[in-house]
Coordinates of C-alpha atoms in Angstrom, one line a residue:
M25 CA 111.1 94.5 103.5
Q26 CA 108.7 96.7 105.5
T27 CA 105.8 96.2 103.2
M28 CA 106.7 92.7 102.1
M29 CA 103.8 90.9 103.8
K30 CA 101.3 93.7 104.2
Y31 CA 99.4 92.9 101.0
W32 CA 99.4 89.1 101.5
L33 CA 98.3 89.3 105.1
S34 CA 95.3 91.5 104.2
L35 CA 94.5 89.2 101.3
L36 CA 94.3 86.1 103.6
L37 CA 92.1 87.7 106.2
C38 CA 89.1 87.2 103.9
L39 CA 89.9 84.1 101.8
A40 CA 86.3 83.0 101.6
A41 CA 85.2 86.3 99.9
C42 CA 87.9 86.1 97.2
Q43 CA 86.2 83.9 94.7
A44 CA 82.8 85.7 95.0
N45 CA 84.4 89.1 94.5
A46 CA 86.3 87.8 91.5
Q47 CA 83.1 86.4 89.9
T48 CA 81.4 89.8 90.5
Y49 CA 84.2 91.7 88.8
R50 CA 84.3 89.3 85.9
G51 CA 80.6 90.1 85.4
Q52 CA 81.6 93.7 84.7
R53 CA 83.6 92.6 81.6
T54 CA 82.0 92.7 78.3
D55 CA 84.4 90.5 76.4
P56 CA 83.7 86.7 76.2
V57 CA 85.9 84.2 77.9
E58 CA 88.8 83.5 75.6
A59 CA 91.9 81.4 75.4
D60 CA 95.1 82.5 77.0
R61 CA 97.5 84.7 75.0
I62 CA 100.3 87.1 75.3
I63 CA 99.3 90.7 76.2
A64 CA 102.8 92.2 76.9
V65 CA 106.4 91.5 76.2
V66 CA 108.9 92.7 78.8
N67 CA 112.5 92.4 77.6
S68 CA 112.8 88.7 76.9
E69 CA 109.7 87.5 78.9
V70 CA 106.0 87.7 78.4
I71 CA 102.8 88.4 80.5
T72 CA 99.7 86.5 79.6
L73 CA 96.1 87.3 79.8
N74 CA 95.5 84.6 82.4
E75 CA 98.3 86.0 84.6
L76 CA 96.7 89.4 84.4
R77 CA 93.3 88.1 85.4
Q78 CA 94.7 86.1 88.3
R79 CA 96.3 89.2 89.7
L80 CA 93.1 91.2 89.1
D81 CA 91.0 88.6 91.1
S82 CA 93.2 89.1 94.1
V83 CA 93.3 92.9 93.8
V84 CA 89.6 93.2 93.4
S85 CA 89.1 91.2 96.5
Q86 CA 91.6 93.5 98.3
L87 CA 89.9 96.7 97.2
R88 CA 86.5 95.4 98.2
R89 CA 87.7 94.5 101.7
Q90 CA 89.2 98.0 102.0
G91 CA 85.9 99.5 101.0
T92 CA 87.4 101.1 98.0
P93 CA 85.0 101.7 95.1
L94 CA 86.2 99.7 92.1
P95 CA 87.6 101.7 89.1
P96 CA 86.1 100.8 85.7
A97 CA 87.3 97.3 84.7
D98 CA 89.3 98.5 81.6
V99 CA 91.1 101.1 83.7
L100 CA 92.0 98.7 86.4
E101 CA 93.2 96.2 83.9
K102 CA 95.6 98.7 82.3
Q103 CA 96.8 99.8 85.8
M104 CA 97.4 96.3 86.9
L105 CA 99.2 95.4 83.6
E106 CA 101.6 98.3 84.1
R107 CA 102.2 97.2 87.7
M108 CA 103.0 93.7 86.5
V109 CA 105.4 95.1 83.9
V110 CA 107.3 97.1 86.6
D111 CA 107.4 94.0 88.9
K112 CA 108.8 91.8 86.1
V113 CA 111.4 94.4 85.3
Q114 CA 112.6 94.4 88.9
V115 CA 112.6 90.6 89.1
Q116 CA 114.6 90.4 85.9
F117 CA 117.1 92.9 87.2
A118 CA 117.4 90.9 90.5
K119 CA 118.1 87.7 88.6
E120 CA 120.8 89.4 86.5
N121 CA 122.4 90.7 89.7
G122 CA 122.4 87.4 91.5
I123 CA 119.6 88.0 94.0
R124 CA 118.0 84.6 94.7
I125 CA 115.4 83.6 97.3
E126 CA 116.3 80.1 98.5
D127 CA 113.5 77.7 99.2
A128 CA 114.4 77.5 102.9
Q129 CA 114.0 81.2 103.3
L130 CA 110.8 81.2 101.4
D131 CA 109.4 78.4 103.6
M132 CA 110.3 80.5 106.7
A133 CA 108.3 83.4 105.2
L134 CA 105.3 81.2 104.4
N135 CA 105.4 79.8 108.0
R136 CA 105.3 83.3 109.3
I137 CA 102.3 84.1 107.2
A138 CA 100.5 81.0 108.3
A139 CA 101.3 81.7 112.0
N140 CA 99.9 85.2 111.6
N141 CA 96.7 83.6 110.4
K142 CA 96.8 81.2 113.4
M143 CA 97.4 78.2 111.2
T144 CA 100.1 75.6 110.6
L145 CA 101.6 75.7 107.1
P146 CA 99.6 72.5 106.0
Q147 CA 96.4 74.1 107.3
F148 CA 97.2 77.3 105.5
R149 CA 97.8 75.5 102.3
Q150 CA 94.5 73.6 102.6
A151 CA 92.7 76.9 103.2
L152 CA 94.2 78.5 100.1
E153 CA 93.4 75.5 97.9
K154 CA 89.9 75.2 99.4
D155 CA 89.2 78.8 98.1
G156 CA 90.7 78.1 94.7
I157 CA 94.1 79.7 95.2
A158 CA 96.9 77.4 93.9
F159 CA 99.6 77.1 96.6
A160 CA 102.4 76.8 94.1
K161 CA 101.3 80.1 92.5
F162 CA 100.9 81.8 95.8
R163 CA 104.4 80.6 96.8
E164 CA 106.0 82.0 93.8
E165 CA 104.3 85.4 94.2
I166 CA 105.6 85.5 97.8
R167 CA 109.1 84.7 96.4
Q168 CA 108.7 87.7 94.0
E169 CA 107.6 90.0 96.8
I170 CA 110.7 89.1 98.8
T171 CA 112.9 89.4 95.8
V172 CA 111.7 92.9 95.0
S173 CA 112.0 94.0 98.6
R174 CA 115.6 92.8 98.8
L175 CA 116.4 94.5 95.5
R176 CA 115.1 97.8 96.9
E177 CA 117.2 97.4 100.1
R178 CA 120.3 96.6 98.1
E179 CA 120.0 99.0 95.2
V180 CA 118.3 102.0 96.9
D181 CA 118.2 102.0 100.7
A182 CA 121.8 100.8 101.1
K183 CA 123.1 103.5 98.8
L184 CA 121.4 106.5 100.5
L185 CA 123.9 109.0 101.7
I186 CA 123.2 111.2 104.8
S187 CA 125.7 113.9 105.5
E188 CA 126.8 115.0 108.9
G189 CA 125.5 118.5 108.0
E190 CA 122.0 117.1 107.4
I191 CA 122.1 115.4 110.8
D192 CA 123.2 118.6 112.5
N193 CA 120.3 120.5 110.9
Y194 CA 117.8 117.8 111.8
L195 CA 118.9 117.8 115.5
A196 CA 118.8 121.6 115.6
G197 CA 115.3 121.6 114.2
A198 CA 114.1 118.9 116.6
S199 CA 115.5 120.8 119.6
A200 CA 113.8 124.0 118.5
G201 CA 110.5 122.4 117.6
G202 CA 109.9 119.9 120.4
S203 CA 107.6 116.9 119.7
A204 CA 106.3 117.1 116.2
E205 CA 102.8 116.4 115.0
E206 CA 102.1 113.4 112.9
Y207 CA 100.3 113.5 109.6
Q208 CA 98.3 110.8 107.8
V209 CA 99.0 111.4 104.1
A210 CA 97.7 109.8 100.9
H211 CA 99.2 110.6 97.5
I212 CA 98.8 110.0 93.7
L213 CA 101.8 110.0 91.5
V214 CA 101.8 110.6 87.7
R215 CA 105.3 109.4 86.9
S216 CA 107.4 111.1 84.2
P217 CA 110.1 109.3 82.2
E218 CA 113.7 110.2 83.1
S219 CA 114.4 112.1 79.8
A220 CA 110.9 113.4 79.2
S221 CA 110.5 116.1 76.5
P222 CA 108.7 119.4 77.4
E223 CA 105.7 118.1 75.4
Q224 CA 105.6 114.9 77.4
L225 CA 105.8 116.8 80.6
Q226 CA 103.0 119.1 79.6
K227 CA 100.8 116.1 78.8
L228 CA 101.6 114.4 82.1
K229 CA 100.9 117.6 84.0
A230 CA 97.6 117.9 82.2
K231 CA 96.7 114.3 83.2
A232 CA 97.5 115.2 86.9
E233 CA 95.3 118.3 86.6
Q234 CA 92.4 116.2 85.3
I235 CA 92.9 113.8 88.2
L236 CA 92.9 116.7 90.6
D237 CA 89.7 118.1 89.1
R238 CA 88.0 114.7 89.5
L239 CA 89.0 114.6 93.2
K240 CA 87.7 118.2 93.7
Q241 CA 84.4 117.1 92.3
G242 CA 84.1 114.5 95.0
E243 CA 85.4 111.3 93.5
D244 CA 86.9 108.8 96.1
F245 CA 90.6 109.4 96.5
A246 CA 91.5 105.7 97.1
Q247 CA 89.5 104.7 93.9
V248 CA 91.3 107.3 91.8
A249 CA 94.6 106.3 93.2
A250 CA 94.0 102.7 92.4
A251 CA 93.0 103.6 88.9
Y252 CA 95.7 106.2 88.0
S253 CA 98.5 106.5 90.4
D254 CA 101.9 105.1 89.3
A255 CA 103.2 104.8 92.9
P256 CA 103.7 101.3 94.4
D257 CA 101.1 102.0 97.1
A258 CA 98.4 102.9 94.5
L259 CA 96.3 99.8 95.4
Q260 CA 96.3 100.8 99.0
G261 CA 94.7 104.1 98.1
G262 CA 98.1 105.8 98.1
N263 CA 98.0 105.8 101.9
L264 CA 101.3 106.4 103.6
G265 CA 100.0 106.1 107.1
F266 CA 100.9 108.5 109.9
R267 CA 104.3 110.1 109.7
A268 CA 106.1 112.9 111.3
L269 CA 107.2 115.6 108.9
D270 CA 110.8 114.5 109.1
R271 CA 109.8 111.0 107.9
M272 CA 108.1 111.9 104.7
P273 CA 109.5 113.3 101.4
A274 CA 110.5 117.0 101.7
V275 CA 108.0 118.0 98.9
F276 CA 105.2 116.4 100.9
A277 CA 106.3 117.8 104.2
E278 CA 106.3 121.4 102.8
A279 CA 102.8 121.0 101.5
V280 CA 101.0 119.3 104.4
Q281 CA 102.2 121.9 106.9
K282 CA 99.9 124.3 105.2
M283 CA 96.9 122.0 104.9
Q284 CA 93.9 121.0 107.0
P285 CA 92.5 117.4 107.2
N286 CA 90.7 116.3 104.0
Q287 CA 92.3 119.1 102.0
L288 CA 94.0 118.4 98.7
S289 CA 97.3 119.9 97.6
P290 CA 97.9 121.6 94.3
I291 CA 100.0 119.7 91.8
I292 CA 103.4 119.2 93.2
R293 CA 106.4 118.7 90.8
S294 CA 109.3 116.5 91.8
P295 CA 112.1 114.7 89.8
N296 CA 109.8 111.6 89.6
G297 CA 106.7 113.4 88.1
F298 CA 103.6 115.1 89.4
H299 CA 102.0 114.5 92.8
I300 CA 98.7 115.1 94.4
V301 CA 98.7 114.9 98.2
K302 CA 95.7 114.6 100.5
L303 CA 96.1 115.3 104.2
V304 CA 93.8 112.6 105.8
A305 CA 94.3 113.4 109.4
K306 CA 96.9 114.7 111.9
K307 CA 97.6 114.2 115.6
G308 CA 100.0 115.4 118.2
G309 CA 103.4 113.8 118.2
A310 CA 104.9 112.0 121.2
S311 CA 108.4 112.2 122.7
I312 CA 110.7 109.3 121.8
P313 CA 109.8 106.3 124.0
A314 CA 112.1 103.9 125.7
V315 CA 113.3 101.3 123.3
Q316 CA 114.4 97.7 123.5
Q317 CA 118.1 97.0 123.1
T318 CA 119.5 93.6 122.2
H319 CA 122.9 92.3 123.0
A320 CA 123.7 89.9 120.1
R321 CA 126.6 88.2 118.4
H322 CA 126.8 86.6 114.9
I323 CA 128.9 84.6 112.5
L324 CA 128.9 85.9 108.9
I325 CA 129.9 84.0 105.7
K326 CA 130.1 86.5 102.8
V327 CA 129.0 85.9 99.3
N328 CA 131.4 87.0 96.5
E329 CA 132.7 86.1 93.1
V330 CA 134.4 83.0 94.6
V331 CA 131.8 81.9 97.1
S332 CA 128.2 81.5 95.9
E333 CA 125.1 81.9 98.0
A334 CA 124.6 78.2 98.1
E335 CA 128.2 77.5 99.2
A336 CA 128.1 80.2 101.8
K337 CA 124.9 78.8 103.2
R338 CA 126.3 75.2 103.3
K339 CA 129.4 76.5 105.2
L340 CA 127.2 78.2 107.7
Q341 CA 124.9 75.2 108.2
A342 CA 128.0 73.1 109.0
V343 CA 128.9 75.7 111.7
K344 CA 125.3 75.5 113.0
E345 CA 125.6 71.7 113.3
R346 CA 128.8 72.2 115.4
L347 CA 126.9 74.7 117.6
D348 CA 124.0 72.3 118.0
H349 CA 126.5 69.7 119.2
G350 CA 128.0 71.9 121.9
G351 CA 130.4 74.0 120.0
D352 CA 131.5 77.4 121.5
F353 CA 129.9 80.3 119.6
A354 CA 132.7 82.8 120.3
E355 CA 135.4 80.3 119.3
L356 CA 133.6 79.4 116.0
A357 CA 133.0 83.1 115.3
R358 CA 136.8 83.8 115.6
L359 CA 137.5 80.8 113.3
Y360 CA 134.9 81.3 110.6
S361 CA 133.2 84.7 110.7
Q362 CA 134.2 87.1 107.9
D363 CA 132.8 90.2 109.8
G364 CA 134.9 92.7 111.7
S365 CA 133.4 91.4 114.9
A366 CA 135.1 88.1 114.5
P367 CA 138.1 88.9 116.9
K368 CA 135.5 89.6 119.6
G369 CA 133.8 86.3 119.1
G370 CA 131.2 87.9 116.9
D371 CA 130.0 90.2 119.6
L372 CA 128.0 93.2 118.3
D373 CA 127.5 94.8 121.7
W374 CA 124.1 96.4 122.4
L375 CA 122.0 97.1 119.3
Y376 CA 119.2 99.6 119.0
P377 CA 116.3 99.2 116.5
G378 CA 117.6 100.2 113.0
D379 CA 121.3 99.5 113.8
T380 CA 121.2 96.4 111.5
V381 CA 119.7 95.6 108.1
P382 CA 116.0 94.6 108.2
E383 CA 116.5 90.8 107.6
F384 CA 119.0 90.6 110.4
E385 CA 116.9 92.7 112.8
R386 CA 113.7 90.7 112.1
A387 CA 115.5 87.4 112.7
M388 CA 117.2 88.7 115.9
D389 CA 113.9 90.0 117.3
A390 CA 112.3 86.6 116.8
L391 CA 114.9 84.8 118.9
K392 CA 114.7 84.0 122.6
V393 CA 117.7 84.9 124.8
G394 CA 120.3 82.3 124.3
E395 CA 118.8 80.9 121.1
V396 CA 120.8 80.6 117.9
S397 CA 119.0 81.3 114.6
Q398 CA 118.9 79.2 111.5
P399 CA 121.0 80.7 108.7
V400 CA 119.7 84.2 107.9
Q401 CA 120.5 85.9 104.5
S402 CA 121.1 89.6 104.1
M403 CA 122.9 91.8 101.5
F404 CA 126.1 91.0 103.3
G405 CA 125.9 87.2 103.1
W406 CA 124.6 84.5 105.5
H407 CA 124.5 84.9 109.3
L408 CA 124.0 82.8 112.4
I409 CA 122.7 85.1 115.2
Q410 CA 122.6 84.6 118.9
V411 CA 120.8 86.9 121.4
L412 CA 122.7 87.2 124.7
E413 CA 120.6 89.8 126.6
R414 CA 117.8 92.2 126.2
R415 CA 116.9 95.4 128.0
V416 CA 114.6 98.5 127.7
Q417 CA 116.3 101.9 128.0
D418 CA 115.6 105.5 127.4
V419 CA 117.4 106.7 124.3
S420 CA 120.6 108.4 125.5
Q421 CA 122.1 111.4 123.9
D422 CA 124.8 109.5 122.1
R423 CA 122.0 107.8 120.1
Q424 CA 120.5 111.0 118.8
R425 CA 122.6 111.2 115.7
A426 CA 121.7 107.6 114.8
I427 CA 118.0 108.3 115.3
A428 CA 118.4 111.4 113.1
R429 CA 120.2 109.4 110.4
N430 CA 117.4 106.8 110.3
A431 CA 114.7 109.5 110.1
L432 CA 116.5 111.3 107.2
R433 CA 117.0 107.9 105.5
E434 CA 113.3 107.2 105.7
R435 CA 112.5 110.6 104.3
K436 CA 114.7 110.0 101.3
S437 CA 113.9 106.4 100.7
D438 CA 110.6 106.6 99.0
E439 CA 111.7 109.4 96.6
A440 CA 115.0 107.6 95.8
Y441 CA 113.1 104.3 95.1
Q442 CA 110.7 106.1 92.8
D443 CA 113.6 107.7 90.9
W444 CA 115.5 104.3 90.6
L445 CA 112.3 102.5 89.5
R446 CA 111.6 105.1 86.9
Q447 CA 115.1 104.7 85.4
L448 CA 114.8 100.9 85.5
R449 CA 111.4 101.0 83.7
D450 CA 112.6 103.5 81.1
R451 CA 115.5 101.2 80.2
A452 CA 113.2 98.2 79.7
Y453 CA 111.8 97.0 76.3
V454 CA 108.1 96.8 76.7
E455 CA 105.6 95.9 74.0
Y456 CA 101.9 96.0 74.7
R457 CA 99.4 93.9 72.7
W458 CA 96.1 95.3 73.9
E459 CA 95.1 95.9 70.3
E460 CA 94.7 92.1 69.8
Q461 CA 91.8 92.0 72.3

């Protein structure tokens, strides 16, 4: 869920400008205002014109705040519709596989967003509605963001395999190379279907070459990415931020080592399609800093064919009530936890960043020492978490393999997600109805 809130937090920093930006964008359109209608069918569900225009209003506001020149209205419409198709396919797949975001978890996420904007949730809701953003609609869009993020974690990140040989090679390279430089990279992806014919691939390569020509002629990279990139970060200008070489896809790492800031790569072929990479900037890398360790314990109730998410959560809430009334955490963990740590009273020992799944780590990091969390959901089930101690330590040698594993996982994650997303999109039935406009 690393990018779960990024878009929405940026959206809310400039609520007052949203409606004015939307009005300006609508003025670019040449078609008259018309009644709502279906513009795409995705498997058994539809996308309507009003849904598309609501998303466009938010995206136009975002692009303006980023200082990104707007693509032509018709180009941005088609780009946004395809993004909505991909989002809907993912949400449908999540529902089919039992991924549900409970209202309590959604409320916690909304409270975090409100707090980040220095508001209470009621104040935050009033601010949204004052600027014409329906709270119910915003709430469901956040639910979808969380759903898609959890789906990626379960279907992609949790299945990445890192061999011991890869770790050995990584550590050998790190020892030889010392501290690595970091590179700020932006990219554009022209995605190819999983079973594309040679003719299709040739057309897609030609499209990528046309995009590269436009960039070489001086067109704004972020604007072109927003208009034509098939990557999930297209509306952020394709910007991946600063990363060390070992934390970016291998095809990108190989290219940027030979590039200077503001230089564009040639067309890069990968299993997912055709890429154009821009090296925005680079800076000297730093040695690994001291990190915070957390000594924690937990109680886990698993979700399976017999125990539903709702039932698992109810069981855990009953345990939480006992803890609130003086129950002993270790004793209750031994009685009820379905994790291997149960015989030790749920004790997980000292944890480094990245040792646990993101939902668990975020909840744990938000706790004070001695505090017990509310029920926290992860791919494993529902947890109660208690922080026992915290300390800051240099990373010892016995952690180097874990750090290497996490770096390699991050390098592979984006590419694996793109590949999985391409397969999911290719299997979906999609019917566009643009011709009815």
